[in-house]
Coordinates of C-alpha atoms and ligand atoms in Angstrom, one line a residue:
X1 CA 20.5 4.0 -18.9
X2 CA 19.4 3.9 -22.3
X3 CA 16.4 2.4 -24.2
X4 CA 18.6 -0.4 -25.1
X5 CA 19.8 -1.6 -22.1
X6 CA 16.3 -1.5 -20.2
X7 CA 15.8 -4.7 -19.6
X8 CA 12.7 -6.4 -21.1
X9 CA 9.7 -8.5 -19.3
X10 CA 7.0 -10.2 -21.4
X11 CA 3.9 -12.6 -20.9
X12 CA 5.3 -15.7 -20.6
X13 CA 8.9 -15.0 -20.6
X14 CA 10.7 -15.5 -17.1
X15 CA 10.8 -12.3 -15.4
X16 CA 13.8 -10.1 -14.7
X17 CA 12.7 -8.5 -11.8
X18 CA 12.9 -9.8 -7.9
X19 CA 11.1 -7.0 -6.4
X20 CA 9.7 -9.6 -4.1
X21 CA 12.2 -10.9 -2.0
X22 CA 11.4 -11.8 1.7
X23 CA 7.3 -10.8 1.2
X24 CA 4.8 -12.8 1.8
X25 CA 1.4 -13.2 -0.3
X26 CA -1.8 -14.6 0.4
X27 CA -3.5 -15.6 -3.0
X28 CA -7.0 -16.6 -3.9
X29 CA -8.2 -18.8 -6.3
X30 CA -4.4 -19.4 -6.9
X31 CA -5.5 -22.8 -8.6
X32 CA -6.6 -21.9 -12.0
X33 CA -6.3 -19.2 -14.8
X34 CA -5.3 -15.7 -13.0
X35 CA -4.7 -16.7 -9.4
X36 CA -2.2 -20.0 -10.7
X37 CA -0.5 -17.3 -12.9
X38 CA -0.1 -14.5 -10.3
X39 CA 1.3 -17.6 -8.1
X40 CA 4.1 -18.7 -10.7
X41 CA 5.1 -14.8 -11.2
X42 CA 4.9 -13.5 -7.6
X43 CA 7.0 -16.6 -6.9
X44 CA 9.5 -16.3 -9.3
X45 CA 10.1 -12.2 -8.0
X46 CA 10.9 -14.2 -4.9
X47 CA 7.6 -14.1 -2.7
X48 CA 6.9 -16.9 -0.3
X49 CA 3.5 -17.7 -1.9
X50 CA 0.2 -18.8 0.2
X51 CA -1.8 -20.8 -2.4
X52 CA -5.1 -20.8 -1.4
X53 CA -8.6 -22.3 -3.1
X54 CA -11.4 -24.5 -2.3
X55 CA -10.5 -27.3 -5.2
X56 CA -7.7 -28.9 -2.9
X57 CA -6.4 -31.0 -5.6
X58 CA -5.7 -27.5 -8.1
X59 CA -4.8 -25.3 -5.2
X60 CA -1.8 -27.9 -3.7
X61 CA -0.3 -28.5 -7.3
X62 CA -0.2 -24.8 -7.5
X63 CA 1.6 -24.5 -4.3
X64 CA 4.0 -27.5 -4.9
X65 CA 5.1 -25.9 -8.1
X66 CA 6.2 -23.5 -6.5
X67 CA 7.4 -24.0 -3.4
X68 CA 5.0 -22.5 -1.4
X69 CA 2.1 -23.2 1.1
X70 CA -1.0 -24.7 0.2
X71 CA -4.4 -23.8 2.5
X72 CA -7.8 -25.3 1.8
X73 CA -10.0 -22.1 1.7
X74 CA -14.0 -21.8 1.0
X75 CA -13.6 -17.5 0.7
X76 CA -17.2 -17.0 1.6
X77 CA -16.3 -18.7 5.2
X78 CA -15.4 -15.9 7.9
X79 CA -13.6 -18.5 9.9
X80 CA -11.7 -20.1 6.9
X81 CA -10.6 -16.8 5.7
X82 CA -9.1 -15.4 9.1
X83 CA -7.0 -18.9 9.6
X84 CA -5.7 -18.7 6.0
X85 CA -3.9 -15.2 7.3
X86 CA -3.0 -16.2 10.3
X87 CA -1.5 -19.7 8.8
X88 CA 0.5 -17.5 6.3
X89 CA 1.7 -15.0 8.7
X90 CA 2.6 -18.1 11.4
X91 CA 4.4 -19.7 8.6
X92 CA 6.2 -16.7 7.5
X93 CA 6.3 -13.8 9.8
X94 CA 4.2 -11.1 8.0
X95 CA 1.5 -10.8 5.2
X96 CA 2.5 -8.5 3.2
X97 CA 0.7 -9.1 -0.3
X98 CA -3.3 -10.3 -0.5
X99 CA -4.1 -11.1 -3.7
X100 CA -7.9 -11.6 -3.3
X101 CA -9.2 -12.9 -6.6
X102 CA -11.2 -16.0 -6.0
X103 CA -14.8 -15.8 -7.9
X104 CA -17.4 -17.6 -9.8
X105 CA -19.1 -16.7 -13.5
X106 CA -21.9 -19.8 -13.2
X107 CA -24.3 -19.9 -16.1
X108 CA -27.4 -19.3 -14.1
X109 CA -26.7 -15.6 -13.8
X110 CA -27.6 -14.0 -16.7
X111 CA -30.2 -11.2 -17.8
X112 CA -32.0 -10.1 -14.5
X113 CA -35.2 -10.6 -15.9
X114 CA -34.5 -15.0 -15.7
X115 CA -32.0 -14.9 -12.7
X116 CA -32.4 -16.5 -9.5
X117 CA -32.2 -15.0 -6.0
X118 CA -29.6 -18.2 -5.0
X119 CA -27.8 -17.2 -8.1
X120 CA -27.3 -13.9 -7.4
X121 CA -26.6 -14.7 -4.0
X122 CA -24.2 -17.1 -4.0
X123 CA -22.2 -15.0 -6.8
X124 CA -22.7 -12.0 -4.0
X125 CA -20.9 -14.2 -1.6
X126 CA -17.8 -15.8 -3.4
X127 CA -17.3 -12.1 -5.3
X128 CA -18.0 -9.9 -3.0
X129 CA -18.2 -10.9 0.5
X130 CA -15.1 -13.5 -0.1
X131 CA -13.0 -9.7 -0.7
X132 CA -15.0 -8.3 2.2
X133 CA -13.4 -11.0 4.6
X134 CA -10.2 -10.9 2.9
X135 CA -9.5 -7.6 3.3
X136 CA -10.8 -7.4 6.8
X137 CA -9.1 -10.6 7.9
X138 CA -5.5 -9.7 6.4
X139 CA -5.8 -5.3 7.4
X140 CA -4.8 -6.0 10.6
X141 CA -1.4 -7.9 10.5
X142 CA -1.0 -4.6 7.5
X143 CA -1.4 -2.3 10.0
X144 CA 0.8 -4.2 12.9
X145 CA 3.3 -4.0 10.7
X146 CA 2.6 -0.4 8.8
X147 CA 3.3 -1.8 5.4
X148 CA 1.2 -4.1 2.7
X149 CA -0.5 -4.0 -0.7
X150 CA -4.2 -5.6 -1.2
X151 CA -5.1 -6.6 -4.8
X152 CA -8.8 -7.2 -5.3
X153 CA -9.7 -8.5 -8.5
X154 CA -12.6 -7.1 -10.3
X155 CA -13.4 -6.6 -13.7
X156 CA -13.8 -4.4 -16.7
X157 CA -17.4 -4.9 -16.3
X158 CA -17.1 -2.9 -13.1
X159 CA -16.9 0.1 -15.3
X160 CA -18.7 -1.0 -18.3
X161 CA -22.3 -2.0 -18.6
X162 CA -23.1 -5.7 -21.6
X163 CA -25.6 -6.4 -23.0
X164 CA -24.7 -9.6 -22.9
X165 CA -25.6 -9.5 -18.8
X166 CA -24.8 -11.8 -16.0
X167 CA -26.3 -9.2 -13.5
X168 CA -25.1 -10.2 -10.3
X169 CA -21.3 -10.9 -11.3
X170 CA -21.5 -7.1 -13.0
X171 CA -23.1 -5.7 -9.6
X172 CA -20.4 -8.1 -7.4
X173 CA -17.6 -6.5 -9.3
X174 CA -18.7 -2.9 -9.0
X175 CA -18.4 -3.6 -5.4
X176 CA -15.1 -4.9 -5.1
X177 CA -14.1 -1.6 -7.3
X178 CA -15.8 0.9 -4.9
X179 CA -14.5 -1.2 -1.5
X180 CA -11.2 -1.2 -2.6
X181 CA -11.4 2.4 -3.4
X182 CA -12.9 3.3 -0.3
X183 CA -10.4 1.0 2.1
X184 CA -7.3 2.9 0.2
X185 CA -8.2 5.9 1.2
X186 CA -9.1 5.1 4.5
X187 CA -5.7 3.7 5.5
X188 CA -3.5 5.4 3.2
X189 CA -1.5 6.9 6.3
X190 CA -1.2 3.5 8.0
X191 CA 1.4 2.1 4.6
X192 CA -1.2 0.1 3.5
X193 CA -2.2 0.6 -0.4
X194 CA -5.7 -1.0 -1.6
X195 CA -6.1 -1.5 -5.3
X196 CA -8.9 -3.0 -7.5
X197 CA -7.3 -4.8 -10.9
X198 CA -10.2 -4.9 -13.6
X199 CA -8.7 -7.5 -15.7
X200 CA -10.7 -7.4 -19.3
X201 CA -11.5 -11.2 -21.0
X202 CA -8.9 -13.4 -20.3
X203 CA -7.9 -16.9 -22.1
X204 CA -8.8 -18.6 -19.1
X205 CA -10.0 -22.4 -19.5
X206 CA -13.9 -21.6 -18.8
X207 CA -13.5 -18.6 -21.7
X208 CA -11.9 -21.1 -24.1
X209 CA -14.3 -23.7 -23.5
X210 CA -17.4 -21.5 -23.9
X211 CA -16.3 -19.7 -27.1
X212 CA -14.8 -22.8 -28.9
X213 CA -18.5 -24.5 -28.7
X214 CA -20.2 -21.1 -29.9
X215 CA -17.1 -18.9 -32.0
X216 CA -20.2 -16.1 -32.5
X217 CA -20.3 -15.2 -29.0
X218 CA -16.5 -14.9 -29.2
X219 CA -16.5 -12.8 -32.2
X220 CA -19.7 -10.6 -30.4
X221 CA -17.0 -9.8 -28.1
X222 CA -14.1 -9.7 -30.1
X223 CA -15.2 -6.9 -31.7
X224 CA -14.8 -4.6 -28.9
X225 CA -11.2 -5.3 -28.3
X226 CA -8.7 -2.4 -29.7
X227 CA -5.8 -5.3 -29.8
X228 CA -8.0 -8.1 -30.9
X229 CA -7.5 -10.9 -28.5
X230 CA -8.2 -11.3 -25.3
X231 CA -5.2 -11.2 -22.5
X232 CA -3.5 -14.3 -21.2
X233 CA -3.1 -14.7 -17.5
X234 CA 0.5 -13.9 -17.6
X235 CA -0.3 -10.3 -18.4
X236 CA -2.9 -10.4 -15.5
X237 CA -0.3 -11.8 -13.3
X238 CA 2.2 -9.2 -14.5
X239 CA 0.0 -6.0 -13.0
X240 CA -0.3 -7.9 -9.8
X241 CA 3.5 -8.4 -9.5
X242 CA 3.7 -4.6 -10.2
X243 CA 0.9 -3.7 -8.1
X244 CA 2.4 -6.2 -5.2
X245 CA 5.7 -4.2 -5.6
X246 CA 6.9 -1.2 -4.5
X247 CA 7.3 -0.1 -8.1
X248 CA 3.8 0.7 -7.6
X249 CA 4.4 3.1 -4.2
X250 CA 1.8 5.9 -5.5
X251 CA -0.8 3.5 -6.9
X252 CA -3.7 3.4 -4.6
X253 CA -7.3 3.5 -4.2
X254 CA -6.7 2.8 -8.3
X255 CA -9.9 1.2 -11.0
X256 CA -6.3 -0.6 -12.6
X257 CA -7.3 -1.4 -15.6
X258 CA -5.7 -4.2 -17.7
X259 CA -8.5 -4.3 -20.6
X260 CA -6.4 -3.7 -23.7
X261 CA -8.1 -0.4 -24.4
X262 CA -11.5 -2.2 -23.9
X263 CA -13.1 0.7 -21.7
X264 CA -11.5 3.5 -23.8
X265 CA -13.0 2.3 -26.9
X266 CA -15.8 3.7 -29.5
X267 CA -14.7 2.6 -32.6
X268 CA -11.8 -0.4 -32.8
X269 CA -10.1 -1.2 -36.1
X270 CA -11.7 -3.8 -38.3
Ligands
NAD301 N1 -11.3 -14.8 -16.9 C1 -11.7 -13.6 -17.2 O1 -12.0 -13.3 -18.4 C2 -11.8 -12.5 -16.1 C3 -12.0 -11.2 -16.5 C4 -12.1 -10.2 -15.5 C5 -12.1 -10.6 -14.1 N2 -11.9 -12.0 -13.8 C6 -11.9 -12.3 -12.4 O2 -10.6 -12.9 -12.1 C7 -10.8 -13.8 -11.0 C8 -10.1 -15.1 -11.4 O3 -10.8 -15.6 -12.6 P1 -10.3 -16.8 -13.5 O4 -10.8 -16.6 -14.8 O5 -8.8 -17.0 -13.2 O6 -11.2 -18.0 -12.8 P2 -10.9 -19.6 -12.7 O7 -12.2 -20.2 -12.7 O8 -9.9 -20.0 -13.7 O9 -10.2 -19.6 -11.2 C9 -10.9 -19.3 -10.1 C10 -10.4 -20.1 -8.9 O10 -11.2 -19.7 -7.7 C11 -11.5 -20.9 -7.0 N3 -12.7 -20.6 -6.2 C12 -14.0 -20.6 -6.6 N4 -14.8 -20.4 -5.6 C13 -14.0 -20.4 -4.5 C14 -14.3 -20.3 -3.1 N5 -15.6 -20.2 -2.6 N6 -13.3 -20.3 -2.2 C15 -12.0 -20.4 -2.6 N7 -11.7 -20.6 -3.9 C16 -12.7 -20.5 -4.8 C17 -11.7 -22.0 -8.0 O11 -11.5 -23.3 -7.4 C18 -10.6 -21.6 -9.0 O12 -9.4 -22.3 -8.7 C19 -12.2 -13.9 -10.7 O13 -12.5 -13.0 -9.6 C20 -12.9 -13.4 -12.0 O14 -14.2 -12.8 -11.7 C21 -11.8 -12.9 -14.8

């Protein structure tokens, strides 16, 4: 085939591939910014798609729009968590996709010197722990079936220190980076493939919001971006399609970055 005749998927644009035919995936968070836009595009490769989030109102409109199964989910809930599989896989017949990506930036975490230990707490429990109970809720219907891929979303700032801290949300993600490291290697043999995607700054609503009422700390940041914006969900939700897929066979145990050259950088063009 040549260059030509490739054919061509962009951010936005409707896909071309169905690599997802007859899977199933279990996402978190799938209400707003990344998880609504990893719903839309694992749906449209032809996933059944389990939408799950706490806000009931976002999470069912996400799962309406496309067709798929809506569950009411607090992530930091043990007992929550193992029903949201078990309704997916009763629903469906197998879990083969967990996108766990539900988490929390609040304001009160910040430098470490003026945050809380409820802050850092509760940002331990919906970052970390919520991908803890994910992953050990959804492993074993992988391993009855010797086949899956886990997405766990962390962050650039899993491999990047700020200066512009929110302590526990940078310590949460490292977390999620070295579990999902650790848990792909340790069942590797059983067909199971454990990733952590380390999205960089996203246009979600919360990012817009903040840097239209204070453009500084947008250009503070800017600044560090080789391309010069920051992503939009649909080119977060396009690594988890591939990353979901089997196009992604030898990916494991991977820091996936999706940063637009963020953690490469020392000087970016002016
Ligand atoms: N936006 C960014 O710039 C960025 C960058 C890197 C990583 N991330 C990570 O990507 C993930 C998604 O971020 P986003 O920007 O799309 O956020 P968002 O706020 O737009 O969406 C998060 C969703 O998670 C849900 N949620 C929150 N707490 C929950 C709980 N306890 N149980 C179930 N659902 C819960 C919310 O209701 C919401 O629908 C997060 O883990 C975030 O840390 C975001």
């Amino acid at each position: 085939m040549s260059d030509q005749t490739l054919p061509v998927s962009s951010a936005g644009a409707t896909p071309v591939c169905r690599r997802l035919v007859g899977r199933t995936a279990v996402i978190t968070g799938a209400g707003s910014g990344i998880g609504l836009a990893a719903t839309r595009r694992l749906a449209s490769e032809g996933a059944n798609v389990v939408c799950a989030d706490i806000d009931a109102a976002a999470g069912k409109a996400a799962a309406e729009a496309v067709g798929g199964t809506f569950v009411q989910v607090d992530v930091t809930d043990s007992d929550q968590v193992a029903a949201l599989f078990e309704t997916a896989y009763d629903t469906y017949g197998s879990v083969d996709i967990a996108f766990n990506n539900a988490g929390i930036s609040p304001a009160d975490d910040d430098s470490i010197l003026t945050t809380g230990l409820d802050a850092w707490k509760r940002v331990q429990e919906v970052n970390l722990t919520s991908v803890y109970l994910c992953c050990k809720h959804v492993l074993p219907y992988m391993q009855r079936q010797r086949r899956g891929s886990i997405i766990n979303t962390a962050s650039f700032v899993a491999v990047l220190g700020a200066a512009t801290s929110q302590i526990s949300y940078t310590a949460s993600k490292g977390g999620v980076l070295s579990m999902s490291r650790e848990l792909g290697v340790q069942f590797a043999r059983e067909g199971i493939r454990v990733n952590a995607l380390c999205p960089g700054p996203v246009n979600t609503p919360l990012l817009k919001e903040l840097f239209a009422k204070d453009p500084e700390r947008a250009a503070r940041r800017l600044v560090h971006v080789p391309v010069g914006r920051f992503a939009e969900p649909e080119e977060i939700a396009a690594a988890v399609a591939f990353l979901a897929s089997d196009d992604s066979s030898f990916v494991n145990a991977a820091e996936f970055l999706v940063d637009g050259g963020i953690a490469g950088a020392y000087v970016t063009p002016v």
